[in-house]
Each structure stands twice: as C-alpha cells, then as structure tokens.
PDB file of N, CA, C and O in Angstrom:
ATOM      1  N   ARG A   1      24.684  -5.699   2.874  1.00 66.00           N
ATOM      2  CA  ARG A   1      23.349  -5.979   2.353  1.00 66.00           C
ATOM      3  C   ARG A   1      22.571  -6.947   3.233  1.00 66.00           C
ATOM      4  O   ARG A   1      21.464  -7.326   2.897  1.00 66.00           O
ATOM      5  N   ASP A   2      23.163  -7.309   4.352  1.00 81.00           N
ATOM      6  CA  ASP A   2      22.463  -8.139   5.319  1.00 81.00           C
ATOM      7  C   ASP A   2      21.846  -7.307   6.429  1.00 81.00           C
ATOM      8  O   ASP A   2      21.346  -7.850   7.402  1.00 81.00           O
ATOM      9  N   SER A   3      21.862  -5.998   6.259  1.00 92.00           N
ATOM     10  CA  SER A   3      21.386  -5.102   7.313  1.00 92.00           C
ATOM     11  C   SER A   3      19.863  -5.056   7.356  1.00 92.00           C
ATOM     12  O   SER A   3      19.171  -5.380   6.379  1.00 92.00           O
ATOM     13  N   ILE A   4      19.362  -4.606   8.472  1.00 96.00           N
ATOM     14  CA  ILE A   4      17.921  -4.411   8.618  1.00 96.00           C
ATOM     15  C   ILE A   4      17.433  -3.347   7.632  1.00 96.00           C
ATOM     16  O   ILE A   4      16.337  -3.472   7.077  1.00 96.00           O
ATOM     17  N   GLU A   5      18.256  -2.341   7.373  1.00 95.00           N
ATOM     18  CA  GLU A   5      17.871  -1.289   6.427  1.00 95.00           C
ATOM     19  C   GLU A   5      17.655  -1.869   5.027  1.00 95.00           C
ATOM     20  O   GLU A   5      16.703  -1.517   4.344  1.00 95.00           O
ATOM     21  N   PHE A   6      18.552  -2.778   4.623  1.00 94.00           N
ATOM     22  CA  PHE A   6      18.413  -3.394   3.307  1.00 94.00           C
ATOM     23  C   PHE A   6      17.150  -4.258   3.249  1.00 94.00           C
ATOM     24  O   PHE A   6      16.394  -4.214   2.272  1.00 94.00           O
ATOM     25  N   ARG A   7      16.912  -5.021   4.294  1.00 96.00           N
ATOM     26  CA  ARG A   7      15.722  -5.883   4.305  1.00 96.00           C
ATOM     27  C   ARG A   7      14.438  -5.062   4.260  1.00 96.00           C
ATOM     28  O   ARG A   7      13.489  -5.427   3.551  1.00 96.00           O
ATOM     29  N   LEU A   8      14.398  -3.966   4.997  1.00 97.00           N
ATOM     30  CA  LEU A   8      13.221  -3.090   4.969  1.00 97.00           C
ATOM     31  C   LEU A   8      13.050  -2.438   3.599  1.00 97.00           C
ATOM     32  O   LEU A   8      11.930  -2.334   3.078  1.00 97.00           O
ATOM     33  N   TRP A   9      14.169  -2.004   3.004  1.00 97.00           N
ATOM     34  CA  TRP A   9      14.131  -1.422   1.657  1.00 97.00           C
ATOM     35  C   TRP A   9      13.586  -2.444   0.656  1.00 97.00           C
ATOM     36  O   TRP A   9      12.699  -2.141  -0.146  1.00 97.00           O
ATOM     37  N   ARG A  10      14.121  -3.638   0.732  1.00 97.00           N
ATOM     38  CA  ARG A  10      13.724  -4.733  -0.166  1.00 97.00           C
ATOM     39  C   ARG A  10      12.212  -4.981  -0.084  1.00 97.00           C
ATOM     40  O   ARG A  10      11.518  -5.020  -1.097  1.00 97.00           O
ATOM     41  N   GLU A  11      11.699  -5.155   1.123  1.00 97.00           N
ATOM     42  CA  GLU A  11      10.272  -5.413   1.314  1.00 97.00           C
ATOM     43  C   GLU A  11       9.430  -4.234   0.829  1.00 97.00           C
ATOM     44  O   GLU A  11       8.360  -4.445   0.250  1.00 97.00           O
ATOM     45  N   SER A  12       9.898  -3.026   1.043  1.00 98.00           N
ATOM     46  CA  SER A  12       9.161  -1.836   0.600  1.00 98.00           C
ATOM     47  C   SER A  12       9.102  -1.749  -0.919  1.00 98.00           C
ATOM     48  O   SER A  12       8.065  -1.386  -1.484  1.00 98.00           O
ATOM     49  N   VAL A  13      10.202  -2.073  -1.586  1.00 98.00           N
ATOM     50  CA  VAL A  13      10.227  -2.079  -3.057  1.00 98.00           C
ATOM     51  C   VAL A  13       9.262  -3.142  -3.589  1.00 98.00           C
ATOM     52  O   VAL A  13       8.450  -2.870  -4.489  1.00 98.00           O
ATOM     53  N   PHE A  14       9.304  -4.333  -3.024  1.00 98.00           N
ATOM     54  CA  PHE A  14       8.391  -5.404  -3.454  1.00 98.00           C
ATOM     55  C   PHE A  14       6.933  -4.996  -3.255  1.00 98.00           C
ATOM     56  O   PHE A  14       6.094  -5.204  -4.139  1.00 98.00           O
ATOM     57  N   ALA A  15       6.619  -4.449  -2.091  1.00 98.00           N
ATOM     58  CA  ALA A  15       5.235  -4.050  -1.794  1.00 98.00           C
ATOM     59  C   ALA A  15       4.778  -2.959  -2.765  1.00 98.00           C
ATOM     60  O   ALA A  15       3.657  -3.020  -3.296  1.00 98.00           O
ATOM     61  N   ARG A  16       5.623  -1.961  -3.009  1.00 98.00           N
ATOM     62  CA  ARG A  16       5.263  -0.883  -3.940  1.00 98.00           C
ATOM     63  C   ARG A  16       4.982  -1.438  -5.340  1.00 98.00           C
ATOM     64  O   ARG A  16       4.071  -0.991  -6.034  1.00 98.00           O
ATOM     65  N   ASP A  17       5.765  -2.433  -5.754  1.00 98.00           N
ATOM     66  CA  ASP A  17       5.611  -3.028  -7.085  1.00 98.00           C
ATOM     67  C   ASP A  17       4.603  -4.176  -7.107  1.00 98.00           C
ATOM     68  O   ASP A  17       4.531  -4.927  -8.084  1.00 98.00           O
ATOM     69  N   ASN A  18       3.838  -4.293  -6.020  1.00 98.00           N
ATOM     70  CA  ASN A  18       2.802  -5.327  -5.920  1.00 98.00           C
ATOM     71  C   ASN A  18       3.367  -6.735  -6.086  1.00 98.00           C
ATOM     72  O   ASN A  18       2.751  -7.584  -6.718  1.00 98.00           O
ATOM     73  N   TRP A  19       4.586  -6.940  -5.577  1.00 98.00           N
ATOM     74  CA  TRP A  19       5.237  -8.257  -5.603  1.00 98.00           C
ATOM     75  C   TRP A  19       5.283  -8.826  -7.022  1.00 98.00           C
ATOM     76  O   TRP A  19       5.110 -10.022  -7.251  1.00 98.00           O
ATOM     77  N   THR A  20       5.555  -7.941  -8.000  1.00 98.00           N
ATOM     78  CA  THR A  20       5.513  -8.308  -9.413  1.00 98.00           C
ATOM     79  C   THR A  20       6.785  -7.863 -10.116  1.00 98.00           C
ATOM     80  O   THR A  20       7.195  -6.702  -9.994  1.00 98.00           O
ATOM     81  N   CYS A  21       7.392  -8.758 -10.908  1.00 98.00           N
ATOM     82  CA  CYS A  21       8.558  -8.417 -11.724  1.00 98.00           C
ATOM     83  C   CYS A  21       8.146  -7.381 -12.751  1.00 98.00           C
ATOM     84  O   CYS A  21       7.166  -7.571 -13.486  1.00 98.00           O
ATOM     85  N   LYS A  22       8.878  -6.274 -12.814  1.00 98.00           N
ATOM     86  CA  LYS A  22       8.526  -5.200 -13.729  1.00 98.00           C
ATOM     87  C   LYS A  22       8.921  -5.485 -15.174  1.00 98.00           C
ATOM     88  O   LYS A  22       8.527  -4.762 -16.079  1.00 98.00           O
ATOM     89  N   LYS A  23       9.662  -6.570 -15.414  1.00 98.00           N
ATOM     90  CA  LYS A  23      10.039  -6.943 -16.779  1.00 98.00           C
ATOM     91  C   LYS A  23       9.043  -7.950 -17.361  1.00 98.00           C
ATOM     92  O   LYS A  23       8.443  -7.702 -18.388  1.00 98.00           O
ATOM     93  N   CYS A  24       8.872  -9.084 -16.691  1.00 97.00           N
ATOM     94  CA  CYS A  24       8.046 -10.158 -17.260  1.00 97.00           C
ATOM     95  C   CYS A  24       6.670 -10.273 -16.607  1.00 97.00           C
ATOM     96  O   CYS A  24       5.852 -11.085 -17.044  1.00 97.00           O
ATOM     97  N   LEU A  25       6.439  -9.496 -15.557  1.00 97.00           N
ATOM     98  CA  LEU A  25       5.159  -9.424 -14.854  1.00 97.00           C
ATOM     99  C   LEU A  25       4.796 -10.681 -14.063  1.00 97.00           C
ATOM    100  O   LEU A  25       3.647 -10.837 -13.653  1.00 97.00           O
ATOM    101  N   VAL A  26       5.764 -11.566 -13.827  1.00 96.00           N
ATOM    102  CA  VAL A  26       5.501 -12.709 -12.953  1.00 96.00           C
ATOM    103  C   VAL A  26       5.313 -12.164 -11.539  1.00 96.00           C
ATOM    104  O   VAL A  26       5.973 -11.206 -11.140  1.00 96.00           O
ATOM    105  N   GLN A  27       4.386 -12.751 -10.804  1.00 96.00           N
ATOM    106  CA  GLN A  27       4.070 -12.215  -9.486  1.00 96.00           C
ATOM    107  C   GLN A  27       4.482 -13.182  -8.384  1.00 96.00           C
ATOM    108  O   GLN A  27       4.169 -14.366  -8.431  1.00 96.00           O
ATOM    109  N   GLY A  28       5.214 -12.635  -7.404  1.00 89.00           N
ATOM    110  CA  GLY A  28       5.525 -13.344  -6.170  1.00 89.00           C
ATOM    111  C   GLY A  28       6.432 -14.556  -6.275  1.00 89.00           C
ATOM    112  O   GLY A  28       6.416 -15.401  -5.389  1.00 89.00           O
ATOM    113  N   PHE A  29       7.243 -14.670  -7.310  1.00 87.00           N
ATOM    114  CA  PHE A  29       8.073 -15.862  -7.480  1.00 87.00           C
ATOM    115  C   PHE A  29       9.541 -15.480  -7.583  1.00 87.00           C
ATOM    116  O   PHE A  29       9.940 -14.820  -8.541  1.00 87.00           O
ATOM    117  N   LYS A  30      10.328 -15.875  -6.601  1.00 95.00           N
ATOM    118  CA  LYS A  30      11.778 -15.641  -6.591  1.00 95.00           C
ATOM    119  C   LYS A  30      12.126 -14.211  -6.992  1.00 95.00           C
ATOM    120  O   LYS A  30      12.847 -13.976  -7.956  1.00 95.00           O
ATOM    121  N   LEU A  31      11.602 -13.271  -6.244  1.00 98.00           N
ATOM    122  CA  LEU A  31      11.813 -11.859  -6.561  1.00 98.00           C
ATOM    123  C   LEU A  31      13.153 -11.361  -6.046  1.00 98.00           C
ATOM    124  O   LEU A  31      13.637 -11.806  -5.015  1.00 98.00           O
ATOM    125  N   HIS A  32      13.723 -10.427  -6.784  1.00 97.00           N
ATOM    126  CA  HIS A  32      14.992  -9.787  -6.436  1.00 97.00           C
ATOM    127  C   HIS A  32      14.809  -8.283  -6.516  1.00 97.00           C
ATOM    128  O   HIS A  32      14.294  -7.790  -7.521  1.00 97.00           O
ATOM    129  N   PRO A  33      15.269  -7.534  -5.523  1.00 97.00           N
ATOM    130  CA  PRO A  33      15.247  -6.082  -5.650  1.00 97.00           C
ATOM    131  C   PRO A  33      16.488  -5.636  -6.419  1.00 97.00           C
ATOM    132  O   PRO A  33      17.565  -6.207  -6.265  1.00 97.00           O
ATOM    133  N   HIS A  34      16.338  -4.659  -7.265  1.00 96.00           N
ATOM    134  CA  HIS A  34      17.467  -4.153  -8.038  1.00 96.00           C
ATOM    135  C   HIS A  34      17.559  -2.656  -7.817  1.00 96.00           C
ATOM    136  O   HIS A  34      16.546  -1.951  -7.874  1.00 96.00           O
ATOM    137  N   HIS A  35      18.759  -2.156  -7.566  1.00 95.00           N
ATOM    138  CA  HIS A  35      18.971  -0.716  -7.419  1.00 95.00           C
ATOM    139  C   HIS A  35      18.997  -0.073  -8.803  1.00 95.00           C
ATOM    140  O   HIS A  35      19.754  -0.511  -9.678  1.00 95.00           O
ATOM    141  N   ILE A  36      18.194   0.949  -8.993  1.00 94.00           N
ATOM    142  CA  ILE A  36      18.145   1.660 -10.266  1.00 94.00           C
ATOM    143  C   ILE A  36      19.414   2.482 -10.450  1.00 94.00           C
ATOM    144  O   ILE A  36      20.043   2.438 -11.498  1.00 94.00           O
ATOM    145  N   ARG A  37      19.782   3.221  -9.436  1.00 91.00           N
ATOM    146  CA  ARG A  37      21.048   3.973  -9.446  1.00 91.00           C
ATOM    147  C   ARG A  37      22.036   3.179  -8.623  1.00 91.00           C
ATOM    148  O   ARG A  37      21.702   2.658  -7.569  1.00 91.00           O
ATOM    149  N   ASN A  38      23.230   3.087  -9.070  1.00 86.00           N
ATOM    150  CA  ASN A  38      24.264   2.195  -8.555  1.00 86.00           C
ATOM    151  C   ASN A  38      24.411   2.202  -7.031  1.00 86.00           C
ATOM    152  O   ASN A  38      24.602   3.245  -6.415  1.00 86.00           O
ATOM    153  N   PHE A  39      24.344   1.019  -6.440  1.00 86.00           N
ATOM    154  CA  PHE A  39      24.459   0.834  -4.987  1.00 86.00           C
ATOM    155  C   PHE A  39      25.790   1.343  -4.455  1.00 86.00           C
ATOM    156  O   PHE A  39      25.843   2.057  -3.463  1.00 86.00           O
ATOM    157  N   ALA A  40      26.872   0.998  -5.115  1.00 83.00           N
ATOM    158  CA  ALA A  40      28.210   1.345  -4.624  1.00 83.00           C
ATOM    159  C   ALA A  40      28.497   2.837  -4.731  1.00 83.00           C
ATOM    160  O   ALA A  40      29.152   3.407  -3.858  1.00 83.00           O
ATOM    161  N   GLU A  41      28.031   3.473  -5.777  1.00 85.00           N
ATOM    162  CA  GLU A  41      28.371   4.865  -6.025  1.00 85.00           C
ATOM    163  C   GLU A  41      27.360   5.862  -5.471  1.00 85.00           C
ATOM    164  O   GLU A  41      27.690   7.012  -5.246  1.00 85.00           O
ATOM    165  N   GLU A  42      26.156   5.458  -5.266  1.00 85.00           N
ATOM    166  CA  GLU A  42      25.081   6.350  -4.818  1.00 85.00           C
ATOM    167  C   GLU A  42      24.696   6.022  -3.375  1.00 85.00           C
ATOM    168  O   GLU A  42      23.574   5.613  -3.084  1.00 85.00           O
ATOM    169  N   LYS A  43      25.633   6.194  -2.461  1.00 86.00           N
ATOM    170  CA  LYS A  43      25.436   5.795  -1.070  1.00 86.00           C
ATOM    171  C   LYS A  43      24.209   6.439  -0.430  1.00 86.00           C
ATOM    172  O   LYS A  43      23.514   5.795   0.349  1.00 86.00           O
ATOM    173  N   GLU A  44      23.925   7.683  -0.775  1.00 92.00           N
ATOM    174  CA  GLU A  44      22.778   8.357  -0.174  1.00 92.00           C
ATOM    175  C   GLU A  44      21.443   7.810  -0.685  1.00 92.00           C
ATOM    176  O   GLU A  44      20.404   8.059  -0.093  1.00 92.00           O
ATOM    177  N   LEU A  45      21.474   7.052  -1.780  1.00 92.00           N
ATOM    178  CA  LEU A  45      20.246   6.488  -2.353  1.00 92.00           C
ATOM    179  C   LEU A  45      20.089   4.992  -2.100  1.00 92.00           C
ATOM    180  O   LEU A  45      19.130   4.388  -2.593  1.00 92.00           O
ATOM    181  N   ARG A  46      20.983   4.400  -1.359  1.00 92.00           N
ATOM    182  CA  ARG A  46      20.957   2.950  -1.158  1.00 92.00           C
ATOM    183  C   ARG A  46      19.612   2.439  -0.657  1.00 92.00           C
ATOM    184  O   ARG A  46      19.163   1.380  -1.063  1.00 92.00           O
ATOM    185  N   PHE A  47      18.993   3.175   0.234  1.00 95.00           N
ATOM    186  CA  PHE A  47      17.755   2.695   0.844  1.00 95.00           C
ATOM    187  C   PHE A  47      16.550   3.565   0.493  1.00 95.00           C
ATOM    188  O   PHE A  47      15.525   3.506   1.161  1.00 95.00           O
ATOM    189  N   ALA A  48      16.684   4.335  -0.585  1.00 96.00           N
ATOM    190  CA  ALA A  48      15.542   5.110  -1.083  1.00 96.00           C
ATOM    191  C   ALA A  48      14.643   4.167  -1.885  1.00 96.00           C
ATOM    192  O   ALA A  48      15.101   3.498  -2.816  1.00 96.00           O
ATOM    193  N   ILE A  49      13.393   4.103  -1.512  1.00 97.00           N
ATOM    194  CA  ILE A  49      12.470   3.164  -2.159  1.00 97.00           C
ATOM    195  C   ILE A  49      12.347   3.444  -3.656  1.00 97.00           C
ATOM    196  O   ILE A  49      12.272   2.512  -4.455  1.00 97.00           O
ATOM    197  N   ASP A  50      12.389   4.709  -4.041  1.00 96.00           N
ATOM    198  CA  ASP A  50      12.274   5.022  -5.467  1.00 96.00           C
ATOM    199  C   ASP A  50      13.553   4.726  -6.238  1.00 96.00           C
ATOM    200  O   ASP A  50      13.601   4.901  -7.454  1.00 96.00           O
ATOM    201  N   ASN A  51      14.568   4.227  -5.559  1.00 96.00           N
ATOM    202  CA  ASN A  51      15.794   3.781  -6.223  1.00 96.00           C
ATOM    203  C   ASN A  51      15.816   2.252  -6.373  1.00 96.00           C
ATOM    204  O   ASN A  51      16.855   1.657  -6.569  1.00 96.00           O
ATOM    205  N   GLY A  52      14.677   1.635  -6.274  1.00 97.00           N
ATOM    206  CA  GLY A  52      14.606   0.184  -6.423  1.00 97.00           C
ATOM    207  C   GLY A  52      13.541  -0.216  -7.409  1.00 97.00           C
ATOM    208  O   GLY A  52      12.584   0.519  -7.662  1.00 97.00           O
ATOM    209  N   ILE A  53      13.724  -1.404  -7.968  1.00 98.00           N
ATOM    210  CA  ILE A  53      12.739  -1.986  -8.880  1.00 98.00           C
ATOM    211  C   ILE A  53      12.740  -3.492  -8.637  1.00 98.00           C
ATOM    212  O   ILE A  53      13.765  -4.073  -8.284  1.00 98.00           O
ATOM    213  N   THR A  54      11.592  -4.109  -8.818  1.00 98.00           N
ATOM    214  CA  THR A  54      11.452  -5.541  -8.589  1.00 98.00           C
ATOM    215  C   THR A  54      11.661  -6.312  -9.886  1.00 98.00           C
ATOM    216  O   THR A  54      11.016  -6.021 -10.896  1.00 98.00           O
ATOM    217  N   PHE A  55      12.577  -7.268  -9.840  1.00 98.00           N
ATOM    218  CA  PHE A  55      12.778  -8.231 -10.921  1.00 98.00           C
ATOM    219  C   PHE A  55      12.619  -9.632 -10.353  1.00 98.00           C
ATOM    220  O   PHE A  55      12.897  -9.855  -9.169  1.00 98.00           O
ATOM    221  N   CYS A  56      12.216 -10.576 -11.189  1.00 98.00           N
ATOM    222  CA  CYS A  56      12.288 -11.975 -10.780  1.00 98.00           C
ATOM    223  C   CYS A  56      13.753 -12.410 -10.943  1.00 98.00           C
ATOM    224  O   CYS A  56      14.563 -11.698 -11.547  1.00 98.00           O
ATOM    225  N   GLU A  57      14.079 -13.548 -10.402  1.00 97.00           N
ATOM    226  CA  GLU A  57      15.463 -14.031 -10.455  1.00 97.00           C
ATOM    227  C   GLU A  57      15.976 -14.109 -11.890  1.00 97.00           C
ATOM    228  O   GLU A  57      17.082 -13.658 -12.194  1.00 97.00           O
ATOM    229  N   LYS A  58      15.163 -14.642 -12.793  1.00 98.00           N
ATOM    230  CA  LYS A  58      15.572 -14.812 -14.195  1.00 98.00           C
ATOM    231  C   LYS A  58      15.828 -13.458 -14.869  1.00 98.00           C
ATOM    232  O   LYS A  58      16.859 -13.269 -15.519  1.00 98.00           O
ATOM    233  N   CYS A  59      14.911 -12.525 -14.698  1.00 98.00           N
ATOM    234  CA  CYS A  59      15.077 -11.212 -15.330  1.00 98.00           C
ATOM    235  C   CYS A  59      16.242 -10.448 -14.721  1.00 98.00           C
ATOM    236  O   CYS A  59      16.964  -9.742 -15.440  1.00 98.00           O
ATOM    237  N   HIS A  60      16.467 -10.602 -13.418  1.00 98.00           N
ATOM    238  CA  HIS A  60      17.591  -9.935 -12.773  1.00 98.00           C
ATOM    239  C   HIS A  60      18.904 -10.465 -13.335  1.00 98.00           C
ATOM    240  O   HIS A  60      19.819  -9.704 -13.658  1.00 98.00           O
ATOM    241  N   ARG A  61      18.987 -11.775 -13.493  1.00 98.00           N
ATOM    242  CA  ARG A  61      20.183 -12.397 -14.074  1.00 98.00           C
ATOM    243  C   ARG A  61      20.395 -11.903 -15.503  1.00 98.00           C
ATOM    244  O   ARG A  61      21.514 -11.567 -15.900  1.00 98.00           O
ATOM    245  N   GLU A  62      19.319 -11.851 -16.288  1.00 98.00           N
ATOM    246  CA  GLU A  62      19.415 -11.402 -17.681  1.00 98.00           C
ATOM    247  C   GLU A  62      19.844  -9.935 -17.759  1.00 98.00           C
ATOM    248  O   GLU A  62      20.618  -9.563 -18.646  1.00 98.00           O
ATOM    249  N   PHE A  63      19.335  -9.096 -16.839  1.00 98.00           N
ATOM    250  CA  PHE A  63      19.743  -7.691 -16.823  1.00 98.00           C
ATOM    251  C   PHE A  63      21.252  -7.585 -16.662  1.00 98.00           C
ATOM    252  O   PHE A  63      21.920  -6.881 -17.416  1.00 98.00           O
ATOM    253  N   HIS A  64      21.803  -8.282 -15.676  1.00 96.00           N
ATOM    254  CA  HIS A  64      23.243  -8.183 -15.422  1.00 96.00           C
ATOM    255  C   HIS A  64      24.076  -8.873 -16.502  1.00 96.00           C
ATOM    256  O   HIS A  64      25.205  -8.459 -16.760  1.00 96.00           O
ATOM    257  N   LYS A  65      23.513  -9.858 -17.159  1.00 97.00           N
ATOM    258  CA  LYS A  65      24.216 -10.478 -18.284  1.00 97.00           C
ATOM    259  C   LYS A  65      24.333  -9.474 -19.437  1.00 97.00           C
ATOM    260  O   LYS A  65      25.370  -9.376 -20.087  1.00 97.00           O
ATOM    261  N   LYS A  66      23.288  -8.711 -19.651  1.00 97.00           N
ATOM    262  CA  LYS A  66      23.271  -7.732 -20.741  1.00 97.00           C
ATOM    263  C   LYS A  66      24.094  -6.484 -20.412  1.00 97.00           C
ATOM    264  O   LYS A  66      24.830  -5.984 -21.262  1.00 97.00           O
ATOM    265  N   TYR A  67      23.980  -5.975 -19.179  1.00 96.00           N
ATOM    266  CA  TYR A  67      24.583  -4.683 -18.825  1.00 96.00           C
ATOM    267  C   TYR A  67      25.785  -4.780 -17.885  1.00 96.00           C
ATOM    268  O   TYR A  67      26.400  -3.766 -17.580  1.00 96.00           O
ATOM    269  N   GLY A  68      26.112  -5.974 -17.436  1.00 93.00           N
ATOM    270  CA  GLY A  68      27.240  -6.140 -16.522  1.00 93.00           C
ATOM    271  C   GLY A  68      26.823  -5.973 -15.067  1.00 93.00           C
ATOM    272  O   GLY A  68      25.681  -5.671 -14.761  1.00 93.00           O
ATOM    273  N   GLN A  69      27.781  -6.164 -14.182  1.00 90.00           N
ATOM    274  CA  GLN A  69      27.516  -6.133 -12.745  1.00 90.00           C
ATOM    275  C   GLN A  69      27.776  -4.772 -12.109  1.00 90.00           C
ATOM    276  O   GLN A  69      27.325  -4.512 -11.007  1.00 90.00           O
ATOM    277  N   ARG A  70      28.515  -3.931 -12.764  1.00 87.00           N
ATOM    278  CA  ARG A  70      28.929  -2.667 -12.148  1.00 87.00           C
ATOM    279  C   ARG A  70      28.541  -1.470 -13.020  1.00 87.00           C
ATOM    280  O   ARG A  70      28.315  -1.591 -14.217  1.00 87.00           O
ATOM    281  N   LYS A  71      28.469  -0.318 -12.367  1.00 88.00           N
ATOM    282  CA  LYS A  71      28.206   0.953 -13.053  1.00 88.00           C
ATOM    283  C   LYS A  71      26.873   0.960 -13.798  1.00 88.00           C
ATOM    284  O   LYS A  71      26.730   1.597 -14.842  1.00 88.00           O
ATOM    285  N   ASN A  72      25.875   0.248 -13.274  1.00 90.00           N
ATOM    286  CA  ASN A  72      24.559   0.265 -13.903  1.00 90.00           C
ATOM    287  C   ASN A  72      23.867   1.587 -13.594  1.00 90.00           C
ATOM    288  O   ASN A  72      24.163   2.249 -12.613  1.00 90.00           O
ATOM    289  N   ASN A  73      22.920   1.973 -14.470  1.00 90.00           N
ATOM    290  CA  ASN A  73      22.245   3.255 -14.297  1.00 90.00           C
ATOM    291  C   ASN A  73      20.770   3.159 -14.660  1.00 90.00           C
ATOM    292  O   ASN A  73      20.311   2.144 -15.170  1.00 90.00           O
ATOM    293  N   LYS A  74      20.047   4.240 -14.403  1.00 91.00           N
ATOM    294  CA  LYS A  74      18.598   4.227 -14.609  1.00 91.00           C
ATOM    295  C   LYS A  74      18.222   4.098 -16.080  1.00 91.00           C
ATOM    296  O   LYS A  74      17.204   3.482 -16.400  1.00 91.00           O
ATOM    297  N   GLU A  75      19.029   4.625 -16.984  1.00 95.00           N
ATOM    298  CA  GLU A  75      18.725   4.493 -18.406  1.00 95.00           C
ATOM    299  C   GLU A  75      18.731   3.021 -18.828  1.00 95.00           C
ATOM    300  O   GLU A  75      17.880   2.599 -19.606  1.00 95.00           O
ATOM    301  N   GLN A  76      19.669   2.253 -18.320  1.00 96.00           N
ATOM    302  CA  GLN A  76      19.717   0.818 -18.622  1.00 96.00           C
ATOM    303  C   GLN A  76      18.473   0.119 -18.092  1.00 96.00           C
ATOM    304  O   GLN A  76      17.888  -0.721 -18.789  1.00 96.00           O
ATOM    305  N   VAL A  77      18.068   0.458 -16.886  1.00 96.00           N
ATOM    306  CA  VAL A  77      16.886  -0.169 -16.282  1.00 96.00           C
ATOM    307  C   VAL A  77      15.660   0.138 -17.106  1.00 96.00           C
ATOM    308  O   VAL A  77      14.880  -0.759 -17.450  1.00 96.00           O
ATOM    309  N   TYR A  78      15.465   1.400 -17.471  1.00 95.00           N
ATOM    310  CA  TYR A  78      14.286   1.792 -18.242  1.00 95.00           C
ATOM    311  C   TYR A  78      14.283   1.136 -19.632  1.00 95.00           C
ATOM    312  O   TYR A  78      13.233   0.712 -20.124  1.00 95.00           O
ATOM    313  N   GLU A  79      15.448   1.068 -20.249  1.00 97.00           N
ATOM    314  CA  GLU A  79      15.555   0.401 -21.558  1.00 97.00           C
ATOM    315  C   GLU A  79      15.215  -1.076 -21.433  1.00 97.00           C
ATOM    316  O   GLU A  79      14.500  -1.643 -22.262  1.00 97.00           O
ATOM    317  N   TYR A  80      15.712  -1.707 -20.398  1.00 98.00           N
ATOM    318  CA  TYR A  80      15.495  -3.153 -20.209  1.00 98.00           C
ATOM    319  C   TYR A  80      14.033  -3.474 -19.941  1.00 98.00           C
ATOM    320  O   TYR A  80      13.505  -4.459 -20.460  1.00 98.00           O
ATOM    321  N   VAL A  81      13.368  -2.661 -19.183  1.00 97.00           N
ATOM    322  CA  VAL A  81      11.983  -2.940 -18.782  1.00 97.00           C
ATOM    323  C   VAL A  81      10.998  -2.759 -19.927  1.00 97.00           C
ATOM    324  O   VAL A  81      10.023  -3.489 -20.031  1.00 97.00           O
ATOM    325  N   LYS A  82      11.282  -1.820 -20.833  1.00 93.00           N
ATOM    326  CA  LYS A  82      10.282  -1.560 -21.894  1.00 93.00           C
ATOM    327  C   LYS A  82      10.195  -2.631 -22.934  1.00 93.00           C
ATOM    328  O   LYS A  82      10.839  -3.559 -23.070  1.00 93.00           O
TER     329      LYS A  82
END
C-alpha cells in the first residue's frame, strides 16, 4: 500500500468524492480511502477508482469497529453510509 499505484488511486478517490467524507460530510480533514470490495480478495479491483470511497479518520475507524477488519463488502459500505 506504499506503492505509487495506491497513492494515485487514493488521490483519485478523494478528488472524485470532492475531498469529502461520504458518511459525515466533513471536507478535507484527515481523509482515508476505503476499498468497497475487499483489498485482499479482489486483486483486480485494488486500484479501480469505483472500488473506493472517502471516509474521514473517525468514520473509517467506526466502520471497521462495526464490521471488522476483514472480509468487508459493498453491502456493508452502502448500509454504513446511509
């Protein structure tokens, strides 16, 4: 995740989401990119921009507290954001 591909993916996800957390709508503050479809299992989607969503640090932490660190999926992301 220290690769240039990851950094470019991260910046592209943030730019697409207007540098705004999709959960709490805070803009430009301690943003984290989150993979919608699992990073470890969906290797072909790791750097697909539509496989990312922008969370702030707090919301990203809360997402993983609620759903765990592994085997996350798009249904969890959509449920969490609404």
